[in-house]
Amino acid sequence: MSVVDITPKAVKTATSKRLLAQFVADLSVAGDDLEDAKSQRLRVRKNFVAHAERLKSKETLGLIASALVIADLVEQGWLIKPKRNGRVLAHRPSDDDEEIRAHKRRRYHAARDSQLRHPATRAFVERMERGTLTSTGRHSIFSLMRDGRHLQFEISGALSGASGKSLADLVRPYIQFVNSTAQCAITGLALQDVWRYFRHTWSNPYESVPGRSMLFLVRDGAAPNHPVMGIGAISSAAVQLDARDRFIGWLGEDILASCKLDPKPEYAEWAIATIDKALKAIYRQDFLEKGLLPAKLPKHVPPELIAKLQKIAAKARDDHYARAGAALNKAGGDATGVTAADWLKYARSSLFTFKRAREIATLLETRNTLQAAWDGVAKQKRMEVLLSSASGRSAFVKVVRLARSMTVGTEIADLTVCGAVPPYNTLLGGKLVAMLAASPEVVLEYRRRYEAVPSIIASSMAGRAIVRPANLAFIGTTSLYGERPNQYDRTSYPCGIVGGPEEESVRYRYLTSHERNRTSGVGTFQFGRDAKLAIEKYTMSITNGRRVNNVFGEGTSPKLRSLRDGLNALGFSSEEMLQHGIEKVVYGATLVSNTARYLLRLDETPNYLFSLDEAEASTAKIAQYWFERWASSRMGRPDTEQKLLAHTLVRPIRHGARVVLPSNDEDQLSFRIE
């Protein structure tokens, strides 16, 4: 293992260095009992923060933030060692031991437990378990769990013929979509709370994602109260993912290579049309008023005009960062209640003035390159001429990226949450959730929910509401532990059962891209809420407001950028710290037969692999296929019986779908209701 120097430069005085060194030494507890060691580290952490807050030193905020970062690294398995000269050295956790999966799970659990210790989260979990009196009687989250012993009893009865039921009668899955106001008709519980509770049983911590997020439950209509079988979430897709993009077939470099072999004329017309469409969708009135742009763009735009736009962009960018706390910059991530005047205000804000000027300059440069290459050239030869020069090839790749940007946030999505709720995991319920996430019913709900919703970024760039199509064409996802096999392998259903072509299937495919078939292992989950807040406080203390403001539209992954800036300010290497090292395997499911052509708008209409008529009936057919392909064979296995019997709702409750709260204060007894 290589040694990493993680000495925080924000800790400078001899007193602070001594306190930090002692803190690191106290964290290095040993012992066979992992829970006891974790409790001891938690106590050390609390005592240190309380002591540091009493110092009232200029370095207090930096000292606390640095200590909490190091404490979180220890929880993630880093080996930390203070040196006498004040340096702090560390060894990154290794993933080459014999228990790779268990090791990764422990790292996830450390971050998740930090979240579950938060008072608000604990109060939520306890409230859901305590239950409340609703219009349908008194119910708690336990009302929506299926007792494994009862399920096993029914399976035994069906297998023996004593119950008069078939195995197929024992489960009847259906989808229920979640929104902020929906309630369970049977229990009266808020569906959003139900989804959130079960999400807290995952190995990794629960975090909201920016952009669109459509939550759903899979419930069992064959059992009392229709217990939850699994949960899922369809969210805005990552802007760029090499393995996914290469599989879809819309990487600029790949299309360029294809066009070199076969320079189709349609790409020339498409390229110009894509640029013109993008230019028309950008607000330009203020630039016209200042004389920066003519009312009608000429075929070739003078380079000096483009240079002026670039200067405007640079000035607006500096203004935006200088006015980090200004209300004018606070365009949110939700278009609800936004008026026409608001869109115009956002467009004229320093943030979007910067983005508009920069984008127009780039588009005009690209347009100039295309027009120059095609002057006097027949349409049939335009692509051949364009691709004969380096500048032409570069311009064409930029057009492909532009076309991708118009649909990546609206017509492809990531399956960010997908899994079964015990005891249904024993029957491979995770595969069922994955299959239903790529079903006609989900496609239609996604369209219904977002087809009239303005795109925040596009509308802020246009100064008016811009509504883009919401035809879900591709779903990507990743495995939690980065290993195969997992629930996505061999997960598919034949299109013929849902009105599609008999020879096709909707399938989660393992995606590769040259030598890379995993995500990079960069993220923020390894740092808990307390550390992130401490970093934020320190950053604000040394700057006049934060450079990264979580303003929707400021750029991708504001959480990541904010944490990176804070770690760098403390003197840590953010490149080292943000590499959590848990890579994930990438999967994807195409829902249309013309994925790349539709997403690039070479085709105007998506050709779905299934019928969108009678979507609920399609869900039932997919669920039946899941049952016959996966669940039924497991119902008769001896090991299934033992696994199901482990989930009981008889008090004291021992059920895998119950949130396991970590000890919050090792000096107090737990009075959690049983």
mmCIF file of C-alpha atoms in Angstrom, residues 410-412 443 446-447 469-474 598-599 601 604 606 608:
data_model
loop_
_atom_site.group_PDB
_atom_site.id
_atom_site.type_symbol
_atom_site.label_atom_id
_atom_site.label_comp_id
_atom_site.label_asym_id
_atom_site.label_seq_id
_atom_site.Cartn_x
_atom_site.Cartn_y
_atom_site.Cartn_z
ATOM 1 C CA THR A 410 -34.803 14.307 -20.483
ATOM 2 C CA GLU A 411 -35.001 11.110 -22.520
ATOM 3 C CA ILE A 412 -32.489 8.828 -20.873
ATOM 4 C CA VAL A 443 -42.472 4.981 -19.629
ATOM 5 C CA TYR A 446 -42.484 9.389 -16.868
ATOM 6 C CA ARG A 447 -44.102 11.012 -19.896
ATOM 7 C CA PRO A 469 -40.120 15.666 -25.025
ATOM 8 C CA ALA A 470 -40.207 13.096 -22.219
ATOM 9 C CA ASN A 471 -39.965 9.880 -24.207
ATOM 10 C CA LEU A 472 -37.851 7.597 -22.059
ATOM 11 C CA ALA A 473 -35.611 5.713 -24.482
ATOM 12 C CA PHE A 474 -32.805 4.261 -22.367
ATOM 13 C CA TYR A 598 -33.793 9.210 -31.942
ATOM 14 C CA LEU A 599 -31.711 10.718 -29.140
ATOM 15 C CA ARG A 601 -32.842 13.680 -33.492
ATOM 16 C CA GLU A 604 -38.117 12.353 -34.876
ATOM 17 C CA PRO A 606 -38.932 6.721 -30.888
ATOM 18 C CA TYR A 608 -40.571 1.442 -28.727
#
